[in-house]
Coordinates of C-alpha atoms and ligand atoms in Angstrom, one line a residue:
X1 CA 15.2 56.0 39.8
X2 CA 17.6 55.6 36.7
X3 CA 18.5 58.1 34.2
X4 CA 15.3 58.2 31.4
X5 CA 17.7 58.3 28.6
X6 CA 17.1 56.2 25.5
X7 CA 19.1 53.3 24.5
X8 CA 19.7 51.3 21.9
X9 CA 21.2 48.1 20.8
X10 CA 21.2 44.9 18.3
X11 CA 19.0 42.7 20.3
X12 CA 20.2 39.4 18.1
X13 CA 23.4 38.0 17.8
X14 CA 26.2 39.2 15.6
X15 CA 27.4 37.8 12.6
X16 CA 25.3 35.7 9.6
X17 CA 21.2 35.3 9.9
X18 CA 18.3 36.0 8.2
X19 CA 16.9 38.9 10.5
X20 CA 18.7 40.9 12.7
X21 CA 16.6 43.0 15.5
X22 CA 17.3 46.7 16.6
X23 CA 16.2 47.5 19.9
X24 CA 15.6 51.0 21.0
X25 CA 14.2 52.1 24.7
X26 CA 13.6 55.5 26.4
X27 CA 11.7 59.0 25.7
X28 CA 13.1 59.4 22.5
X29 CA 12.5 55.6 20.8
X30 CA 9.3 56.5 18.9
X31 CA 10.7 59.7 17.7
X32 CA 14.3 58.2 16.6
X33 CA 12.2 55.7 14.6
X34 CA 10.0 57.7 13.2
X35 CA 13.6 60.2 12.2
X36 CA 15.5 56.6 10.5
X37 CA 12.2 54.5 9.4
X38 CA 9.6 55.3 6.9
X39 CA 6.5 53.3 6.0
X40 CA 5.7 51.8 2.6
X41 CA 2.1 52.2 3.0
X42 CA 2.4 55.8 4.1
X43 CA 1.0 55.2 7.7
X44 CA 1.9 56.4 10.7
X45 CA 3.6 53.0 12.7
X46 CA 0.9 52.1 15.3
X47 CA 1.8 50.4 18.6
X48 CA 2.3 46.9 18.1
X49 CA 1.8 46.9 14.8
X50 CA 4.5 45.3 12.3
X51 CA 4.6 47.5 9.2
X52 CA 7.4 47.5 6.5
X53 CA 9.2 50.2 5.3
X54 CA 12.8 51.8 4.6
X55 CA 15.5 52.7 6.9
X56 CA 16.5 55.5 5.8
X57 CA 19.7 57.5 7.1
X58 CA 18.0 61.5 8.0
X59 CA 21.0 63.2 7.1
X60 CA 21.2 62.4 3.3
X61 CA 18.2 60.6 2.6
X62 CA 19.9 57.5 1.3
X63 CA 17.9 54.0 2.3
X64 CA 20.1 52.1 4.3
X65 CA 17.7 48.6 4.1
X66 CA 14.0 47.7 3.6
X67 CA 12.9 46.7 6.9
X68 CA 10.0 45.7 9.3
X69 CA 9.3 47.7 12.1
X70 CA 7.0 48.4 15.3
X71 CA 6.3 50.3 18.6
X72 CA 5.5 49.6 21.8
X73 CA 4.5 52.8 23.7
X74 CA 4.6 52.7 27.8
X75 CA 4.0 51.1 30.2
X76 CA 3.4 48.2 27.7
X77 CA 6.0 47.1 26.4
X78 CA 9.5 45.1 27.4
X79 CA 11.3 47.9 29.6
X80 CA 7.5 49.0 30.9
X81 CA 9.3 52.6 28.1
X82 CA 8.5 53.4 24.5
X83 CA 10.0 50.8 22.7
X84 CA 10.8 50.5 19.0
X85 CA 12.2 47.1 17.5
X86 CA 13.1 47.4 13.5
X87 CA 13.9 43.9 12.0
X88 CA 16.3 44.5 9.6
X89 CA 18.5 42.2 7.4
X90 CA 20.9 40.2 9.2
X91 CA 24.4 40.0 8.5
X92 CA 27.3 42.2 10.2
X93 CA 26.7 45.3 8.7
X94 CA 22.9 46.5 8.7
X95 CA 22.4 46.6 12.0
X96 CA 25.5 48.3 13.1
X97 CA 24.4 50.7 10.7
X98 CA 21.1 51.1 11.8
X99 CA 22.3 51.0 15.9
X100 CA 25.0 53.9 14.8
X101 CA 21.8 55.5 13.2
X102 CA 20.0 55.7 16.4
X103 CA 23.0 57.4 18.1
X104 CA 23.7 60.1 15.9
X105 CA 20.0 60.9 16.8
X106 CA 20.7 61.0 21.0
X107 CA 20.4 57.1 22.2
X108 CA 23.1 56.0 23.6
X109 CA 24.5 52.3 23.4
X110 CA 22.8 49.9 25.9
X111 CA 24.8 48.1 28.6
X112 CA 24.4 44.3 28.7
X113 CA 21.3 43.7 30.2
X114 CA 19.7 47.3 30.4
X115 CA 16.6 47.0 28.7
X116 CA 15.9 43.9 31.3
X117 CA 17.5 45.9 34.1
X118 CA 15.1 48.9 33.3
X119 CA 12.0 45.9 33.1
X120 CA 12.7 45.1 36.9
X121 CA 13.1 49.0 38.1
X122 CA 10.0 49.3 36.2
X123 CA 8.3 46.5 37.8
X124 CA 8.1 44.4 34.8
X125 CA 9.5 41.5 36.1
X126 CA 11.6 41.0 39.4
X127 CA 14.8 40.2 40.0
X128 CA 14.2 35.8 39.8
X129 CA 12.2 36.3 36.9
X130 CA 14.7 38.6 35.4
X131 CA 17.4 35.5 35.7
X132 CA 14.9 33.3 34.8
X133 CA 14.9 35.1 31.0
X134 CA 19.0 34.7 30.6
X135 CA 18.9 30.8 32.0
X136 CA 16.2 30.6 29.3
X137 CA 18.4 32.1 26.2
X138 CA 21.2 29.9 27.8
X139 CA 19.1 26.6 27.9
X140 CA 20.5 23.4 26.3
X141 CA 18.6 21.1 27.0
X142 CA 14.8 20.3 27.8
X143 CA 15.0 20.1 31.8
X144 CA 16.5 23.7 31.6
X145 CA 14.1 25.1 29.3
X146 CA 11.5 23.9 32.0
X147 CA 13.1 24.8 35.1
X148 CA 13.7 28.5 33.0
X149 CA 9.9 28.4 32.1
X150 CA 8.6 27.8 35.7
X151 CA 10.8 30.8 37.5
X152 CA 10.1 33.1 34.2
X153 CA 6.2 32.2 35.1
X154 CA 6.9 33.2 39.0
X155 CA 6.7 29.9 40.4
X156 CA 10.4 31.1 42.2
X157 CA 8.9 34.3 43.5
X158 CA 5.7 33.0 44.4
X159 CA 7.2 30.7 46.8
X160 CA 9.8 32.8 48.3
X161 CA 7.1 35.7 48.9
X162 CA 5.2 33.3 50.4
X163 CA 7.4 33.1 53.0
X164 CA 8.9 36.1 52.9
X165 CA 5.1 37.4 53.9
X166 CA 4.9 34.8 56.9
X167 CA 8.3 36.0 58.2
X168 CA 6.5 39.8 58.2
X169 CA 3.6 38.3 60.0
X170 CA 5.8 37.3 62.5
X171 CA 7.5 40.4 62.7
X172 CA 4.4 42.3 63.5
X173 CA 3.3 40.2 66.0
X174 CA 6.5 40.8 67.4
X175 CA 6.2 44.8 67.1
X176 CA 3.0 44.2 68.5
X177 CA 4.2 42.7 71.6
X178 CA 6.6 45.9 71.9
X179 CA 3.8 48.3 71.2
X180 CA 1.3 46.5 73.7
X181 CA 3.4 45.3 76.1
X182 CA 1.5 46.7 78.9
X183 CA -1.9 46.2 77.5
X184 CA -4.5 43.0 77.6
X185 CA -4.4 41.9 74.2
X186 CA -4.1 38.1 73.1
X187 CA -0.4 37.8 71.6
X188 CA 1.2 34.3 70.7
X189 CA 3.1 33.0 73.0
X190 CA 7.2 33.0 72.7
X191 CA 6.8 29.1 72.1
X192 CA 4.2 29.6 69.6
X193 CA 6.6 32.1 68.5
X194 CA 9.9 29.7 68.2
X195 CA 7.7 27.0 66.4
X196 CA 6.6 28.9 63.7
X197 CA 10.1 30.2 63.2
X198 CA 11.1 27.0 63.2
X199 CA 9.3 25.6 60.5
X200 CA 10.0 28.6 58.9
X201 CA 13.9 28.0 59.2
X202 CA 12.5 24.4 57.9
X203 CA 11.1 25.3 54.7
X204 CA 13.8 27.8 53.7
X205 CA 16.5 25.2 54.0
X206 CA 14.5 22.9 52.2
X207 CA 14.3 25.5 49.4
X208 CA 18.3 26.1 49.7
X209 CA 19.0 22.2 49.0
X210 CA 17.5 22.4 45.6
X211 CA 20.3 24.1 45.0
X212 CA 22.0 21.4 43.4
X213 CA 19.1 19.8 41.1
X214 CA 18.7 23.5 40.4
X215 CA 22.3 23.7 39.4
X216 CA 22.5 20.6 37.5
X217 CA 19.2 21.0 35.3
X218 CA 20.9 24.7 34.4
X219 CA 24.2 23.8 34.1
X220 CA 24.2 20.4 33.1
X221 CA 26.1 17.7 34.7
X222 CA 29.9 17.6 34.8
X223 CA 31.5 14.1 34.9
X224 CA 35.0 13.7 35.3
X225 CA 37.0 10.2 33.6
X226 CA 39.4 9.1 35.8
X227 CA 41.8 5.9 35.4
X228 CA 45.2 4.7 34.7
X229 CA 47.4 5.2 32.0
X230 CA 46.2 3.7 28.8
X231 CA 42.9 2.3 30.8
X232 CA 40.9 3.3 27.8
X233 CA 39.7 7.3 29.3
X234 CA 39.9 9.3 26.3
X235 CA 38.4 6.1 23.6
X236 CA 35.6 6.2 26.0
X237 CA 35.3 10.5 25.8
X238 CA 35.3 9.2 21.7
X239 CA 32.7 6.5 22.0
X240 CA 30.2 8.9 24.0
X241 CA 30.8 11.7 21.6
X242 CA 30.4 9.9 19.0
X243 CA 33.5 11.7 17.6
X244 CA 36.8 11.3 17.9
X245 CA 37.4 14.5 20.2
X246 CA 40.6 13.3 21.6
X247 CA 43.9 11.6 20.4
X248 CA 44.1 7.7 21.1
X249 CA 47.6 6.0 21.3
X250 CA 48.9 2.9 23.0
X251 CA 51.2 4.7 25.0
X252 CA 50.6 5.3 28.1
X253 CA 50.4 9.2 29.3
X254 CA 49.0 10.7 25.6
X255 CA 46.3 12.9 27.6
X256 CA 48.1 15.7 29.3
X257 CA 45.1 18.5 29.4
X258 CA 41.6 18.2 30.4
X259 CA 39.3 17.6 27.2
X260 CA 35.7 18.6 27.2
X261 CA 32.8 18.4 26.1
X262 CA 28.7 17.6 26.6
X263 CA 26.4 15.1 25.4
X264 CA 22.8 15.1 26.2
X265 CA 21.9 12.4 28.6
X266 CA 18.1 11.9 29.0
X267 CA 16.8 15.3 30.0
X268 CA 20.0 17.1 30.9
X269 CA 23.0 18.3 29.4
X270 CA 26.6 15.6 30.2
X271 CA 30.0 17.8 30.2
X272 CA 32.3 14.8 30.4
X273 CA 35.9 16.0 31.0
X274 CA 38.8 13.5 29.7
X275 CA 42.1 13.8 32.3
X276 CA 45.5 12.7 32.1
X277 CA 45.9 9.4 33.4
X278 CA 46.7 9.4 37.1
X279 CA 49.9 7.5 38.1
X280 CA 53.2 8.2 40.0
X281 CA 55.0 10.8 37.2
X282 CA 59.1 12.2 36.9
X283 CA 57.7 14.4 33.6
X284 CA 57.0 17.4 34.4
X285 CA 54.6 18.0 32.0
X286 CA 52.7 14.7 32.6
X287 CA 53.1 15.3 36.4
X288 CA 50.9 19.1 35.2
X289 CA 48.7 17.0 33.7
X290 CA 47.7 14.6 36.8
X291 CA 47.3 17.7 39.0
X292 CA 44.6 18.7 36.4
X293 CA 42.7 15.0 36.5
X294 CA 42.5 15.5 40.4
X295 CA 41.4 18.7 40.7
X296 CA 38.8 18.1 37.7
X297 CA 38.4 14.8 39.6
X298 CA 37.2 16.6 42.7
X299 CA 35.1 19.5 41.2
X300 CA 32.9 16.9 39.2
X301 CA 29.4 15.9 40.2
X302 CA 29.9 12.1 39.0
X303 CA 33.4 10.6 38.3
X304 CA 33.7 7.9 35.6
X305 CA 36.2 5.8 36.1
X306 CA 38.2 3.7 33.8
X307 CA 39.6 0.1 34.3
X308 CA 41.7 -1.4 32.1
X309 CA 40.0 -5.5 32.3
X310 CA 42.8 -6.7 29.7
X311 CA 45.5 -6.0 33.4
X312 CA 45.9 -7.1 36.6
X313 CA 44.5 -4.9 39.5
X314 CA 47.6 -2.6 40.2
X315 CA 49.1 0.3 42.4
X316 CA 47.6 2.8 39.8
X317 CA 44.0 1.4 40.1
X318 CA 44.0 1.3 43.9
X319 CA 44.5 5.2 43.5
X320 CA 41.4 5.7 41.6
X321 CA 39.0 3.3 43.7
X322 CA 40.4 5.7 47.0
X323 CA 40.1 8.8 44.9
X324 CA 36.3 7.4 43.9
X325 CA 35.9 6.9 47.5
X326 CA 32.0 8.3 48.9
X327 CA 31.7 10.0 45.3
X328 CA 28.7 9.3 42.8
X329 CA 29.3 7.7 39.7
X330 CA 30.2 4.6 37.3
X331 CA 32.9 2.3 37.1
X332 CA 33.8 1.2 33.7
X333 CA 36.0 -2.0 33.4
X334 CA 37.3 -1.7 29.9
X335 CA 38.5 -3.6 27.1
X336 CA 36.4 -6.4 27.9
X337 CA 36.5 -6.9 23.7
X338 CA 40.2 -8.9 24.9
X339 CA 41.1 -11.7 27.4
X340 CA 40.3 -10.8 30.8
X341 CA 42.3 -10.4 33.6
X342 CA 40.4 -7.9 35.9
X343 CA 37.0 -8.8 37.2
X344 CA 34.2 -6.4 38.9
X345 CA 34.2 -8.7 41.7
X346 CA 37.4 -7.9 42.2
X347 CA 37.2 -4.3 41.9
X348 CA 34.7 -4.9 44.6
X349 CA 36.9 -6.4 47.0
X350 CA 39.5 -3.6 46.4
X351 CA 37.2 -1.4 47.7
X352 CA 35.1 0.0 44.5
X353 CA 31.5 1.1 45.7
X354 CA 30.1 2.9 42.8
X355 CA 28.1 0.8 40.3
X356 CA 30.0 -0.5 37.6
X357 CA 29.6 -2.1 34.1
X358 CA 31.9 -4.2 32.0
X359 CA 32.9 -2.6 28.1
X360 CA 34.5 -1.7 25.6
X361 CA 35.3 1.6 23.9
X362 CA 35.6 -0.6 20.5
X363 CA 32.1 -1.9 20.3
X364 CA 29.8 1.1 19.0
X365 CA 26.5 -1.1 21.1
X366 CA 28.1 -0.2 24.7
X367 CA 27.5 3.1 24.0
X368 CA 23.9 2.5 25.1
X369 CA 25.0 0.8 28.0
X370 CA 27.2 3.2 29.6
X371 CA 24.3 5.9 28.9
X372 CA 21.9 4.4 30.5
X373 CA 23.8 3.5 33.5
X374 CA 24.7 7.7 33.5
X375 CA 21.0 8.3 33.3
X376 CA 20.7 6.7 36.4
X377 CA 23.3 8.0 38.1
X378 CA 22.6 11.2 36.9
X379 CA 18.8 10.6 38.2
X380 CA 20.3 9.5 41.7
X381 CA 22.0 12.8 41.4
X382 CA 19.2 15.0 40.9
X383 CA 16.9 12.8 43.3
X384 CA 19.0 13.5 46.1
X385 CA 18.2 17.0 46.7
X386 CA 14.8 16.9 46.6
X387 CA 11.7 16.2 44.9
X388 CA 10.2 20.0 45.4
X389 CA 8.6 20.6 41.6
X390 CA 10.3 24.4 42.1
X391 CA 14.5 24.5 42.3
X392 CA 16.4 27.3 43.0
X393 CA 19.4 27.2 40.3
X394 CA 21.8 30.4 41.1
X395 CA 24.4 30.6 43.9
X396 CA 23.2 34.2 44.1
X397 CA 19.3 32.8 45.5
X398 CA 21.1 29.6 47.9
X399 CA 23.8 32.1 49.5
X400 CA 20.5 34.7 50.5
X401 CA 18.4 31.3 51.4
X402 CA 21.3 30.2 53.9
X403 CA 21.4 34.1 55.1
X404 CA 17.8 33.9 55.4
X405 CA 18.5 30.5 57.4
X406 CA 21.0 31.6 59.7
X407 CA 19.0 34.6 61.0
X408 CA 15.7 32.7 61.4
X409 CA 18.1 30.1 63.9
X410 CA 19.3 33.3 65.5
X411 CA 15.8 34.4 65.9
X412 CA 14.2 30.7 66.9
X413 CA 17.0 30.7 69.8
X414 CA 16.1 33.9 71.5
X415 CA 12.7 33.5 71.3
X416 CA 13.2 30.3 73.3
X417 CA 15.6 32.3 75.6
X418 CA 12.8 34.4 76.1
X419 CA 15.0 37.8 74.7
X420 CA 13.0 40.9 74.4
X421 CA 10.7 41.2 71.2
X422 CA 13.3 44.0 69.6
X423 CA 16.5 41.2 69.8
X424 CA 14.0 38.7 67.8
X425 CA 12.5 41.0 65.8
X426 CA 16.0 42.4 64.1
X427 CA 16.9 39.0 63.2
X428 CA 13.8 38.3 61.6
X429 CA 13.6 40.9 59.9
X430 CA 16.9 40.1 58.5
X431 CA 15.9 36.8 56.7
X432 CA 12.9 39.0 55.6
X433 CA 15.7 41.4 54.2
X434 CA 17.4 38.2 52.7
X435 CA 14.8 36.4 51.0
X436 CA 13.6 40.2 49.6
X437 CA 17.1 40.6 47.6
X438 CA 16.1 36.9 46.1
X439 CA 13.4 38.5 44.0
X440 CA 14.8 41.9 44.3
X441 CA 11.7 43.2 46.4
X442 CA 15.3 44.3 49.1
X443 CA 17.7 45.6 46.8
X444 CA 20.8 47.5 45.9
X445 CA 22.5 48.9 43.0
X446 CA 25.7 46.6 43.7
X447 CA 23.6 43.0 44.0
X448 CA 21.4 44.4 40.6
X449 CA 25.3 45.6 39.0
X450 CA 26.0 41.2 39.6
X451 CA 23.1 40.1 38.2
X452 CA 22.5 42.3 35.0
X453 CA 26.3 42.7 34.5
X454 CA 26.2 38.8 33.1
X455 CA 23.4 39.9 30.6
X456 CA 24.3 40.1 26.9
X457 CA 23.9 42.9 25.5
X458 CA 20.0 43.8 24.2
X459 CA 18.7 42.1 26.5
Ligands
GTP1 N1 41.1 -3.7 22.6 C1 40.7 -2.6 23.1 N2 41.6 -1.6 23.1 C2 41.2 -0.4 23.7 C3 39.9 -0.2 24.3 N3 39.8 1.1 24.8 C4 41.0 1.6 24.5 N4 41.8 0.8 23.8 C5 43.2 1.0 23.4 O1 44.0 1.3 24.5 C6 45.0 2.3 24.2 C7 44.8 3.5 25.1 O2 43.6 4.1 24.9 P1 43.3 5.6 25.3 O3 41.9 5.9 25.1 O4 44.3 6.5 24.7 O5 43.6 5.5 26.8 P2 43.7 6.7 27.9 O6 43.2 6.1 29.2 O7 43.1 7.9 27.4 O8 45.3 6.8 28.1 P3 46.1 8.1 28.6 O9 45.6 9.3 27.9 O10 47.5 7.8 28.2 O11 46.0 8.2 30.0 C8 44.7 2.6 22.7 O12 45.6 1.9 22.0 C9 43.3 2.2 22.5 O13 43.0 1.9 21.2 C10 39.0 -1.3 24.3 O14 37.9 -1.3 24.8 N5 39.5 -2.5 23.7
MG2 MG1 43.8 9.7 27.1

């Protein structure tokens, strides 16, 4: 169990707003509040009950704001503690004064993400619905404030108890085979055994491969544009921004750094990275700068590549369609405003695979064009690891799924081998122990250290 001290902190964000919220957790919240907070209507605060009143600092009596205020009393409340919460005036003072209020009266400042770390040792909320509540405060865009909603609402958990509980069946038929070994009593057999391992093994591999819808819908999608000098890369970043993010020149080599930034593309959030344009380089700095495109080039989810239609097919392009080679994405022949010399025919007989589309970064319309085409890709994307309604969208949850994996194989090829029931048994009960640190049911001050440590603080 943790230290029962009492913490507090300014559960909003800093600087300008309307309201700012103090959060305050532990033995001592309903008696700090009660010290810094008095009610207008004389009354007592009563639990979950918004009342105003004055903050007032105890030591000289002076009012420090006029503010609402409540208590939750345990095991009720957020951190399954007493909680107080006063809403105060926003802005970068008030709250810092009421926080520093608390203190002088015994809490101590919260770490980022106690009050949710103290929910889960509570039982509150475990460990996937924990990290369901900061994807949810990090959401940008509609698909990730569903996927949030779902694992907040257990959907996550349900499914990996679910199996976590048929891996323990197994276990004790297992122990029972141990126990039992010289009585008459109906076991499975050791094939029976294997098979249902197996599909075991099945489902939670399944579940890992999720990983990157799960990833995607959280994150977004990050798109690299690739191309020649001068093909048109960064007047396309403009056109899809609708801004003019980066500088536009006619000569070739003006990108030297990586440019980002996101658009929302259907349901999902776009980071589309602009990159120096790739071709054989003496500058140094430029030479920097292509090392960049390739490496952003090969850590995006969809490249975007850029033809220049108003030029021959040259050296510089057949880079790009090997670079594209295998990868998901969209070909953009640009320029196609002026007279063409580049068709997507023959991109296609140099090689290109990916689908491509003829524009231009001048005309506003193509906009549309290119978007939808992303959609699609970006549907494609998503679509190819799996149509399961629940996603996994941390590496924490795929790296214990392909634990969980590995030891069910272990376990699936000695029970085939016909191994005594102990060797099977400790591997299965180590994709148990796996699939248990998912929703924190197995756990360990170092894994719960990772997860909260990313937490804001008051949360
Ligand atoms: N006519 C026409 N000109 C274009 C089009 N797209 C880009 N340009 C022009 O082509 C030149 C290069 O455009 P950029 O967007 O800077 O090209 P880039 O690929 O980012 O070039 P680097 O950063 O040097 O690799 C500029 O003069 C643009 O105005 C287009 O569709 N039609
Ligand atoms: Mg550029």
């Amino acid at each position: 169990m943790y230290v029962q001290d009492t913490i507090v902190a300014q559960a909003t964000a800093q600087g300008r707003g309307a309201v700012a919220i103090v959060r305050i957790s532990g033995p001592d919240a309903i008696t700090i509040l009660i010290s810094i907070w008095r009610s207008l209507s004389e009354k007592a605060p009563r639990p979950r009950e918004l009342r105003l009143g004055d903050v007032i600092d105890p030591a000289s009596g002076a009012q420090v704001d006029r503010a609402l205020a409540t208590i939750m009393p345990a095991p009720n409340s957020l951190t399954g503690e007493d909680v107080a919460e006063i809403q105060c005036h926003g802005g970068n003072y008030v709250a810092r004064r009421i926080v520093a209020l608390a203190m002088t009266l015994g809490a101590r400042m919260a770490e980022p993400g106690e009050f949710s770390r103290r929910a889960f040792l509570n039982g509150r909320i475990d460990l996937a619905e924990a990290e369901a509540v900061a994807d949810l405060v990090e959401a940008r865009s509609e698909a990730a404030l569903r996927q949030a909603l779902a694992q907040l609402s257990g959907a996550l958990s349900a499914r990996v108890g679910k199996l976590r509980d048929e891996i323990i069946g197994i276990r004790a038929h297992l122990e029972a085979e141990i126990d039992f070994s010289d009585e008459d009593i109906a076991l499975p057999s050791r094939e029976e055994i294997a098979k249902s391992i197996e599909r075991l093994r099945y489902e939670v591999t399944t579940l890992a491969d999720t990983f990157t819808r799960g990833r995607i819908v959280r994150e977004g999608i990050h798109a690299a544009i690739v191309g020649k000098p001068n093909a048109g890369k960064s007047s396309i970043l403009n056109l899809m921004l609708g801004a003019e993010r980066a500088i536009v020149t006619a000569t070739p080599g003006t990108t030297r750094d990586v440019i980002e930034d996101s658009v929302a593309i259907g349901a999902v959030m776009l980071t589309l990275a602009d990159t120096a344009g790739i071709r054989e380089s003496d500058d140094e700095i430029e030479r920097l700068g292509i090392e960049r495109s390739t490496r952003a080039a090969s850590a995006a989810d969809l490249l975007i590549l850029a033809f220049d239609g108003s030029r021959p097919f040259e050296d510089d392009d057949a880079r790009i369609v090997a670079l594209a080679a295998g990868r998901a994405g969209l070909a953009l022949l640009n320029k196609r405003d002026l007279p063409q010399r580049l068709t997507i025919a023959e991109l296609r007989e140099r090689g290109l695979e990916m689908p491509a589309l003829a524009v231009s970064a001048l005309i506003p319309e193509d906009a549309g064009c290119i978007r939808g085409e992303l959609e699609r890709a970006a549907d494609l994307l998503v679509a190819s690891s799996g149509a399961d309604e629940v996603a996994i969208s941390r590496e924490r949850h795929r790296e214990a799924l392909v634990r969980a994996a590995a030891a069910l194989d272990a376990a699936e090829k000695s029970a085939r081998a016909a191994m005594p029931p102990e060797l099977i048994a400790v591997d299965v009960m180590a994709a148990g122990d796996a699939l248990g640190q998912i929703t924190g049911t197995v756990t360990s001050e170092d894994v719960l250290d990772t997860v909260f440590r990313e937490f804001c603080i008051g949360k």
